[in-house]
Coordinates of C-alpha atoms in Angstrom, one line a residue:
X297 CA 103.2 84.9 117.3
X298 CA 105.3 87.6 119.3
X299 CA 103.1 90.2 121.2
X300 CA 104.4 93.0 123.4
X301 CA 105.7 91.5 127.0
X302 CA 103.6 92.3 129.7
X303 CA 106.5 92.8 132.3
X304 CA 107.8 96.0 130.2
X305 CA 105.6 98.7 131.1
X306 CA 104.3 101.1 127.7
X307 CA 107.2 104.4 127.6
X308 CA 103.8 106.0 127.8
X309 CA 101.2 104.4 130.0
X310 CA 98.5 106.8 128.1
X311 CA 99.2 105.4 124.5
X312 CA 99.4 101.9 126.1
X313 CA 96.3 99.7 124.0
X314 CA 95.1 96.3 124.8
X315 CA 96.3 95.1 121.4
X316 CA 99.1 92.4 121.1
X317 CA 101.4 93.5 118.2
X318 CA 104.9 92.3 116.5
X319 CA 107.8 94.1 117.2
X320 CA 110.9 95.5 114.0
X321 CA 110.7 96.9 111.2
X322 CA 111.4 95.3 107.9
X323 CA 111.2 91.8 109.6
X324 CA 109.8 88.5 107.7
X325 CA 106.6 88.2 110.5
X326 CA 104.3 85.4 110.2
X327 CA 100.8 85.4 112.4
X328 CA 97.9 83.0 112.4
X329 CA 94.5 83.7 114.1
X330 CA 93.5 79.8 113.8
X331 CA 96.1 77.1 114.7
X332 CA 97.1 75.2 111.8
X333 CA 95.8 78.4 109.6
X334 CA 99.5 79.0 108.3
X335 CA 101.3 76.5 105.9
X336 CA 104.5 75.7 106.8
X337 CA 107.5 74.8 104.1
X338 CA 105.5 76.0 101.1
X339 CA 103.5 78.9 100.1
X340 CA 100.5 77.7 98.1
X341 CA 99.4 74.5 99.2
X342 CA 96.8 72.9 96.9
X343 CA 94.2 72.8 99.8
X344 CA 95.0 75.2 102.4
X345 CA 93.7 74.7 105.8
X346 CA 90.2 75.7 106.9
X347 CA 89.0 76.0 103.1
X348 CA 91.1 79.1 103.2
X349 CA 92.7 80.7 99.5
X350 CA 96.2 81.8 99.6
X351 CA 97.0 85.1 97.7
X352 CA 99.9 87.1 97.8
X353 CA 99.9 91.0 97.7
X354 CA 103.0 92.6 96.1
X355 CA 104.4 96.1 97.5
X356 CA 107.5 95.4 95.0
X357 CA 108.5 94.0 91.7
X358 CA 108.8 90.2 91.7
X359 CA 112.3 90.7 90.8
X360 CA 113.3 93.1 93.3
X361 CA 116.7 92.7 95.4
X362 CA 115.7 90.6 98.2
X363 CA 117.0 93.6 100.9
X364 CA 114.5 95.9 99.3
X365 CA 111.6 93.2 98.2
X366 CA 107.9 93.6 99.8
X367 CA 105.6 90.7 99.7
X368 CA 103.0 89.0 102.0
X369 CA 101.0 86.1 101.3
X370 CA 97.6 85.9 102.9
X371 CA 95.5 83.0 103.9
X372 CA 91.4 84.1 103.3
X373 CA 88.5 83.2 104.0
X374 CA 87.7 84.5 100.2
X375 CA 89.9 86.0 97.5
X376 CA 89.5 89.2 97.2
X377 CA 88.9 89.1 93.6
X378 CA 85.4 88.5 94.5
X379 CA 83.8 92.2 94.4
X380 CA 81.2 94.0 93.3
X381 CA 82.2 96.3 89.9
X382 CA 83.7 99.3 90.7
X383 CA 82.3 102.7 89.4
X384 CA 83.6 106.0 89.6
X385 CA 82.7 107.6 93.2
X386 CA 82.9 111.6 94.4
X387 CA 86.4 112.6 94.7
X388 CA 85.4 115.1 97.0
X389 CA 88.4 117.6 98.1
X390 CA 90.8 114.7 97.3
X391 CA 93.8 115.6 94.7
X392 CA 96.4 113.7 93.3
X393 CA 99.6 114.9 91.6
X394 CA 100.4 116.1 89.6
X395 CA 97.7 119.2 90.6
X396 CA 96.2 121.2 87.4
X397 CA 93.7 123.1 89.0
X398 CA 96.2 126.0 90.3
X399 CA 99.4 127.5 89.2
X400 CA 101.9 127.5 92.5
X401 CA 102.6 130.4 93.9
X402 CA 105.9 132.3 94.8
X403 CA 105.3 132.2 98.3
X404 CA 105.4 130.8 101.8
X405 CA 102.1 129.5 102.7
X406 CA 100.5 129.0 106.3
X407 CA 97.3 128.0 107.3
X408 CA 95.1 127.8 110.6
X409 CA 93.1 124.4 111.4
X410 CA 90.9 122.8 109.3
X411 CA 87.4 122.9 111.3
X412 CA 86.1 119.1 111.6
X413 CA 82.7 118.8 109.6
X414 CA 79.9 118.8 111.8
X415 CA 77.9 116.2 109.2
X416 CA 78.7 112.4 109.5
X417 CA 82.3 112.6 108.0
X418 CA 83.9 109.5 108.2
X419 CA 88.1 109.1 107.5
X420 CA 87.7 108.4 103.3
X421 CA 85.1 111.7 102.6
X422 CA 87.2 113.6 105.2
X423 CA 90.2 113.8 103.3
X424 CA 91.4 117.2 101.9
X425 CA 94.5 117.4 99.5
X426 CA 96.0 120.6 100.5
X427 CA 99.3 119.8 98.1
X428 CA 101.1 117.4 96.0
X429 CA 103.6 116.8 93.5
X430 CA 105.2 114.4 91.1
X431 CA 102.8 112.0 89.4
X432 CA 100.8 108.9 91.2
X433 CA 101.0 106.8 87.7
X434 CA 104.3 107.3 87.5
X435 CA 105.4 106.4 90.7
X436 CA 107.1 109.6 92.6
X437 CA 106.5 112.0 94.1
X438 CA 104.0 112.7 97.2
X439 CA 100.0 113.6 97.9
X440 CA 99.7 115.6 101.7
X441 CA 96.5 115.9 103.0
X442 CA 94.4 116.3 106.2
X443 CA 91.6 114.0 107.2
X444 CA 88.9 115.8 109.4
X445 CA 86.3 112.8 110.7
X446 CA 83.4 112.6 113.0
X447 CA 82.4 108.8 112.1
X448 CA 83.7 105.8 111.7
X449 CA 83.9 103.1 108.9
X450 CA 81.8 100.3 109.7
X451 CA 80.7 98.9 106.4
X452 CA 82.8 100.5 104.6
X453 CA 86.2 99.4 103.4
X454 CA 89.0 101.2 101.4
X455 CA 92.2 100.9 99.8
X456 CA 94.7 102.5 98.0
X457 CA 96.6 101.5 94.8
X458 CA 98.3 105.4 94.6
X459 CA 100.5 104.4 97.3
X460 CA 101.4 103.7 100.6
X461 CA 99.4 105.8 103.5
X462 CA 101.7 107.7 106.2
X463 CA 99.1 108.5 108.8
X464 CA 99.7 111.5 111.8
X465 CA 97.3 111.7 114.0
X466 CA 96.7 115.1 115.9
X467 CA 93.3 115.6 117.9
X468 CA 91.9 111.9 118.4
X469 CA 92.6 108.0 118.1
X470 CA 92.6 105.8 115.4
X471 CA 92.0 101.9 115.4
X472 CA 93.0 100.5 112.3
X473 CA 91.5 97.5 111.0
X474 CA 93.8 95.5 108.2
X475 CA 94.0 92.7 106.4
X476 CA 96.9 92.2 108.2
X477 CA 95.2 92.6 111.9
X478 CA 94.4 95.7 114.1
X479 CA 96.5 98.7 115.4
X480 CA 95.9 101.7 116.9
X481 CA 97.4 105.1 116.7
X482 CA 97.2 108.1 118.9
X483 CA 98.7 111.5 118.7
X484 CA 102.4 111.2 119.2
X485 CA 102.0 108.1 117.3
X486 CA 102.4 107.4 113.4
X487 CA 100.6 104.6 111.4
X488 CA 101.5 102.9 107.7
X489 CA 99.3 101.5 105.8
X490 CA 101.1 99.7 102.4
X491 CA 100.1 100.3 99.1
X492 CA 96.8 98.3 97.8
X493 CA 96.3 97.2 101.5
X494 CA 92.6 97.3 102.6
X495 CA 91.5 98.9 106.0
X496 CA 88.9 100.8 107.8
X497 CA 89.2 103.3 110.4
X498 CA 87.2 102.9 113.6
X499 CA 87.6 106.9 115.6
X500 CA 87.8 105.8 119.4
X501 CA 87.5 109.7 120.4
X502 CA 84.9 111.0 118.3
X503 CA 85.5 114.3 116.4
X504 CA 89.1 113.5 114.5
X505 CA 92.1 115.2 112.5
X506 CA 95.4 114.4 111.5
X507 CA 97.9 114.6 108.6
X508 CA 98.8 112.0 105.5
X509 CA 101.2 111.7 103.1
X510 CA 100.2 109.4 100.3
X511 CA 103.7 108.3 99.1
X512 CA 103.5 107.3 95.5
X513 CA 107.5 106.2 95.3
X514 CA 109.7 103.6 97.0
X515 CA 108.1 102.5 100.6
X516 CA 109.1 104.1 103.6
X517 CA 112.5 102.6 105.1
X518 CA 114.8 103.6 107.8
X519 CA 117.7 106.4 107.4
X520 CA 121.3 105.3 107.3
X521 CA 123.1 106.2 110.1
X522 CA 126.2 106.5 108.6
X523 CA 128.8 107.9 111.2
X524 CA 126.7 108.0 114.0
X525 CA 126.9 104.0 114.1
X526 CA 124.5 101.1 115.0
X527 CA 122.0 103.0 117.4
X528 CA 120.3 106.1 117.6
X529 CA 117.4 108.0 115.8
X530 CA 114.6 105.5 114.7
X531 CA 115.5 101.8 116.3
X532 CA 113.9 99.0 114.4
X533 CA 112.8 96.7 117.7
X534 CA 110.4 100.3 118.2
X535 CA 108.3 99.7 115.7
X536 CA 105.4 97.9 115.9
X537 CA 103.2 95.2 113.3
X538 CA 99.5 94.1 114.1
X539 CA 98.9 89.9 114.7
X540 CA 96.3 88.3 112.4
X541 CA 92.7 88.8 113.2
X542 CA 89.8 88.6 110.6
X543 CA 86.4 89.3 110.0
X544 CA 83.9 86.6 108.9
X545 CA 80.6 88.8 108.6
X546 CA 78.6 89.3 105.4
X547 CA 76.4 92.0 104.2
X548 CA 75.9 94.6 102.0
X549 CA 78.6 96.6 102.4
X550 CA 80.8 98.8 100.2
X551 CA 84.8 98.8 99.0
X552 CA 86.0 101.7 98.2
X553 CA 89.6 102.3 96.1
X554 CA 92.2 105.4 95.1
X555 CA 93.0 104.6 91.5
X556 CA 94.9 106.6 89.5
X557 CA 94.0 109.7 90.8
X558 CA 90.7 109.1 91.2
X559 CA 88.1 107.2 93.6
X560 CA 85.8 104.1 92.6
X561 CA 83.3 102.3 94.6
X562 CA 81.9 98.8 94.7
X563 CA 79.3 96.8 96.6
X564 CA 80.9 94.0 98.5
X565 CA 78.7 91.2 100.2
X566 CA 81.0 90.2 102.7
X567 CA 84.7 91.7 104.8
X568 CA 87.3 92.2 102.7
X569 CA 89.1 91.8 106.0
X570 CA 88.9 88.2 106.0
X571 CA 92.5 87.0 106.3
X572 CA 93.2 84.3 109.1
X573 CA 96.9 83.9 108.7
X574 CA 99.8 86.1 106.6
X575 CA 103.2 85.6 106.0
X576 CA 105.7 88.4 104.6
X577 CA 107.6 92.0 105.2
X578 CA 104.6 94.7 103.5
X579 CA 102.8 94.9 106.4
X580 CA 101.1 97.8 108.2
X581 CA 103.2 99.6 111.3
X582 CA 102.6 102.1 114.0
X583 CA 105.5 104.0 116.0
X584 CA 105.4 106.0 119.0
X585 CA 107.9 109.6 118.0
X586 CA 108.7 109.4 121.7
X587 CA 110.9 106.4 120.9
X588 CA 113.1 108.2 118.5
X589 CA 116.6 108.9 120.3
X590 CA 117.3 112.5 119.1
X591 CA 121.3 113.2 118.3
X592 CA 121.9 116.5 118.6
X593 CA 124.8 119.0 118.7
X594 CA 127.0 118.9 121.9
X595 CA 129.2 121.8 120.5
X596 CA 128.7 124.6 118.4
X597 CA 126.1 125.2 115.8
X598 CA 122.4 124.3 114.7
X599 CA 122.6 121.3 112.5
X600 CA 120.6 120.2 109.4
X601 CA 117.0 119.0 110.2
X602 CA 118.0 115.7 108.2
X603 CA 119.1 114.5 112.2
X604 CA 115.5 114.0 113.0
X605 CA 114.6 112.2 109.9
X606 CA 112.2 108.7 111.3
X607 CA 111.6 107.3 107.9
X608 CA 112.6 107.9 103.7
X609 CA 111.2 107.0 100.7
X610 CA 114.1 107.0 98.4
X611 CA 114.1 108.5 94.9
X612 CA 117.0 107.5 92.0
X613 CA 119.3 109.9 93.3
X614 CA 121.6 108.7 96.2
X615 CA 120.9 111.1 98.9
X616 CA 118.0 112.8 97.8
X617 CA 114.5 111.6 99.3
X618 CA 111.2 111.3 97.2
X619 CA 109.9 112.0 100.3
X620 CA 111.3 112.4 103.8
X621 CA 109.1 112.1 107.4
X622 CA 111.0 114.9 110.2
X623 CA 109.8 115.2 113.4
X624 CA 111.2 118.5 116.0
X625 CA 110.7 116.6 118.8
X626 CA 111.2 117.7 122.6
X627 CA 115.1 117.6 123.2
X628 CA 118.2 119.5 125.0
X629 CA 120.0 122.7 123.6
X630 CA 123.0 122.9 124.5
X631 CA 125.1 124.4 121.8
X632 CA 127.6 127.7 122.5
X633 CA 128.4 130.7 121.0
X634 CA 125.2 129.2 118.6
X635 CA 122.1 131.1 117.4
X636 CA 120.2 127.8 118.4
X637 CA 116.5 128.5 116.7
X638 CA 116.6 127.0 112.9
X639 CA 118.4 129.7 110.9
X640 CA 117.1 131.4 107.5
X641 CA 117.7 129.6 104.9
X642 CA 117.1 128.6 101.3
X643 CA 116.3 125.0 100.0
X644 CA 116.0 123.1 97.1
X645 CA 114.2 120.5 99.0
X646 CA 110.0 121.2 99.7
X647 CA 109.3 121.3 102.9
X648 CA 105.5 121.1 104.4
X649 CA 105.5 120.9 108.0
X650 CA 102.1 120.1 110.8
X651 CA 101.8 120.5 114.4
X652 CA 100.7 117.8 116.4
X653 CA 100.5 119.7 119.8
X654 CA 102.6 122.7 121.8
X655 CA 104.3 125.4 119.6
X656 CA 107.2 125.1 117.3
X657 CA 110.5 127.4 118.3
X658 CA 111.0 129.1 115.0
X659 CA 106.9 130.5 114.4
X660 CA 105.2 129.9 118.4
X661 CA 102.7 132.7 117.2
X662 CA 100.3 132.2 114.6
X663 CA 101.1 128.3 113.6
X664 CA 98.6 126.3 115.7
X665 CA 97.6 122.8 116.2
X666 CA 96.2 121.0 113.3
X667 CA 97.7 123.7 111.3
X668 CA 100.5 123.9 108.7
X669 CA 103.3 125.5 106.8
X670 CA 104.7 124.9 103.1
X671 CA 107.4 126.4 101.8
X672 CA 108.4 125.4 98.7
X673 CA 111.7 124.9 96.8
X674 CA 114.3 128.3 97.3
X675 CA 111.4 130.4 99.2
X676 CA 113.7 132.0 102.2
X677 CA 112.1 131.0 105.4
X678 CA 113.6 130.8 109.3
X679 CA 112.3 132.5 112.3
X680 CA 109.7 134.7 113.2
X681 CA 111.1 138.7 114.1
X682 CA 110.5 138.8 117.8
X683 CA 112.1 134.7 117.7
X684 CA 115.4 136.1 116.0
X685 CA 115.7 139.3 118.7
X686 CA 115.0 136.9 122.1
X687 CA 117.3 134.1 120.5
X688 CA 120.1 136.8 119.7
X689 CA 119.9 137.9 123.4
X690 CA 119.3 134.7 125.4
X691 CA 121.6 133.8 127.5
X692 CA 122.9 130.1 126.4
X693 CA 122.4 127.4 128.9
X694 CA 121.3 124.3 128.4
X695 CA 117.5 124.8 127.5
X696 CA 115.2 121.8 127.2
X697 CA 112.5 122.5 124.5
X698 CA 109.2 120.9 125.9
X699 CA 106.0 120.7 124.9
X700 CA 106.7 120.4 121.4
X701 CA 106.1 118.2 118.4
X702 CA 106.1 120.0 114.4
X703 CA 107.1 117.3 111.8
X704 CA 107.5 118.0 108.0
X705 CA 107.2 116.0 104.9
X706 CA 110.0 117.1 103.0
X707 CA 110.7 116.4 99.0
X708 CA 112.9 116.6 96.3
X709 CA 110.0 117.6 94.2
X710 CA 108.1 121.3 94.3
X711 CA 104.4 120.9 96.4
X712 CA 101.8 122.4 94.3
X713 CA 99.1 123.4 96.6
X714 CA 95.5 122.6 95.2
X715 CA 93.0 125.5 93.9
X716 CA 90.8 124.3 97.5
X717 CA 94.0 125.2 99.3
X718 CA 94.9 128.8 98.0
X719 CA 91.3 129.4 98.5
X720 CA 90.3 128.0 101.7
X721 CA 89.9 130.9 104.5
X722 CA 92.4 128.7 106.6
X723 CA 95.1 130.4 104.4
X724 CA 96.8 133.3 106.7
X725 CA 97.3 136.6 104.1
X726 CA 99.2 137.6 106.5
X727 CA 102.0 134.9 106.7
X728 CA 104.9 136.8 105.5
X729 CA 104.1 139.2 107.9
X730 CA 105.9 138.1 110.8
X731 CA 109.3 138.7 109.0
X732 CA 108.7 141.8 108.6
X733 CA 110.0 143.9 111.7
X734 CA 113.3 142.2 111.2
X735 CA 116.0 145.2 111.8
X736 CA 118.9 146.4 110.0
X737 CA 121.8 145.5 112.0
X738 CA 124.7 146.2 110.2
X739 CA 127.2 148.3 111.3
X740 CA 130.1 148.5 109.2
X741 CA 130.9 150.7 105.8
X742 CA 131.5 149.9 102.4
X743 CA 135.0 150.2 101.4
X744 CA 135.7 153.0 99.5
X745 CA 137.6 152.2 95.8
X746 CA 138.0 152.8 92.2
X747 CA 134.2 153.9 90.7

């Protein structure tokens, strides 16, 4: 089994964990926590070693092209057939598209910080849809939400048969246990969860929040390239898979599951994270944004935000992402004769963006920290007033932007915003406000012609 290499010290000694993981993304990993655990040169022996069962968990159709096909096979100390019956549990302020309970508005949308609750919260009854769109059942489309936790899950087990869980931490760290082994995730870091994998969420730093996008299409994969060549952006060796470990401990504990929309629990008498040895590619991941090599513009102009794309889920349409992860990391400015801030513009791709920590270029006033923005399919958006005067003026050098990191979840599909979030006193009435002051500049005359 691969671990990290203790001669290559961690990018970021503060991130560094005591964990060994796998490195790639997209590899065929195999891990055993028991010698002899994993069979070798078939997949189903008719007695598996240690009394184990072997079961295989699909994250793609059987008959998928092999490039794109998801599949592990797990070696357990149970199946995990063997449940309790599930019955419908409190959903809570958990959505899933397509959202009923609220017609979307015509409007940009910007709210302050969720407040963490101060009653035991743990990581499942913390989460809060604040948008979504598309439809689960169907498969496309995306769910956003925030989870805001103050304990952690220690009998308590969940999993998610929507889709696959992109998980941003922002104010406190994250140990994830899997079927497929532990990782951890601070801020700066993202995790992935697969679709129908089980997990629970151990908070290392008390009091917790952060950002998910439930992805209901295609998994996650890497960005082509294209002209920029083999290297750059997101680099597969970065990425980062968990080594088997299990849990052999019984009790009465509880499984819970996201099922069409809505949430079920069941009484389990033993871990559901039980697996001693896996073999496959739909594993869990974690990947530290300081690793992504930022291309940027070494001439003239501010180019598209699709340059700091770390991972897409594609839809039917070549080009055109179900949903796609961004991150506006720190990085050099160095374009001329550019207005270098994002400019205004107009989209016909959604685009909800978070803020892990610092301030973002285009909004530094009034977009905090556990916060976010939406702005929704052709709603005009770009810089704040006072941003478009100073960036008009400033005299362009090469500027390094620190202390910075936004990222948005951006989709082909409009984000309808739940009746909690239009409602919540998080929302700023005041949003489209701060594009207000803009001046009249214009200093020419209309020609004068036939009337």
């Amino acid at each position: 089994m691969a671990s990290i290499s203790p001669g290559i010290p961690h990018p970021r000694p503060e991130l560094a964990d005591e964990l060994e993981y796998q490195h790639g993304f997209g590899n065929e990993c195999e891990s055993e926590a028991l010698p002899g655990a994993l069979p070798v040169g078939l997949r189903s022996p008719q007695r598996p070693a240690y009394g184990l069962y072997a079961e295989q968990l699909s994250g793609t159709a059987f008959t998928a092209p092999r490039a794109s096909n998801r599949r592990n096979w797990l070696y357990r100390i149970r199946p995990s057939v063997k449940h309790g019956k599930f019955e419908t549990a409190p959903d809570g302020l958990l959505r899933t598209g397509p959202i009923r309970d609220a017609h979307t508005p015509a409007a940009q949308l910007r709210w302050n910080p969720f407040p963490i609750p101060a009653k035991p919260t743990d990581w499942v009854d913390g989460l809060v849809t604040l948008g979504a769109n598309g439809d689960a059942q169907m498969q496309l489309g995306v769910g956003i939400h925030l989870y805001l936790a103050n304990e952690s899950m220690t009998d308590r087990f969940f999993f998610n048969a929507d889709g696959e869980l992109l998980i941003v931490p922002q104010q406190g760290r994250l140990r994830l246990h899997t079927e497929c082994g532990v990782l951890q995730a601070a801020p700066g870091e993202i995790a992935v969860v697969p679709r129908g994998m089980v997990f629970r969420i151990v908070l290392l730093d008390g009091p917790s929040r952060g950002y998910v996008c439930e992805n209901y299409g295609q998994a996650f994969t890497l960005p082509e390239r294209g002209l920029v060549g083999s290297d750059g952006f997101a680099n597969e060796r970065d990425f980062m898979t968990p080594v088997a470990a299990f849990e052999d401990r019984e009790g009465d504990l509880e499984l819970m599951t996201k099922y069409c929309g809505r949430l079920f629990a069941c009484r389990i008498d033993h871990s559901p994270l039980d697996v001693v040895a896996w073999w496959g590619n739909n594993v869990p991941y974690k990947y530290d944004l300081a690793r992504f090599a930022v291309i940027n513009t070494v001439s003239v102009d501010h180019p598209d935000p699709s340059i700091f794309t770390v991972l897409s889920s594609c839809s039917h349409t070549p080009g055109v992402a179900n949903a796609d992860f961004v991150i506006f990391p720190p990085r050099w400015q160095v374009a001329t004769d550019t207005f270098r801030p994002p400019p205004y513009h107009r989209n016909i791709m959604s685009e909800f963006m978070g803020l892990i920590h610092g301030a973002y270029e285009s909004r530094p006033e009034g977009f905090l920290p556990g916060g976010a923005t939406l702005h929704n399919c052709m709603l005009p958006h770009g810089p704040a007033a006072e941003v478009h005067e100073k960036a008009s003026r400033a005299r362009l050098e090469p500027t390094y932007l620190d202390n910075t990191l936004a990222f948005m979840f951006e989709s082909r599909y409009v984000i309808q915003p739940t009746k909690h979030a239009l409602q919540a006193p998080e929302l700023q009435a005041d949003y489209a406000d701060c594009w207000a002051p803009l001046p009249k500049h214009f200093m020419g005359r209309p020609k004068r012609g036939p009337r």
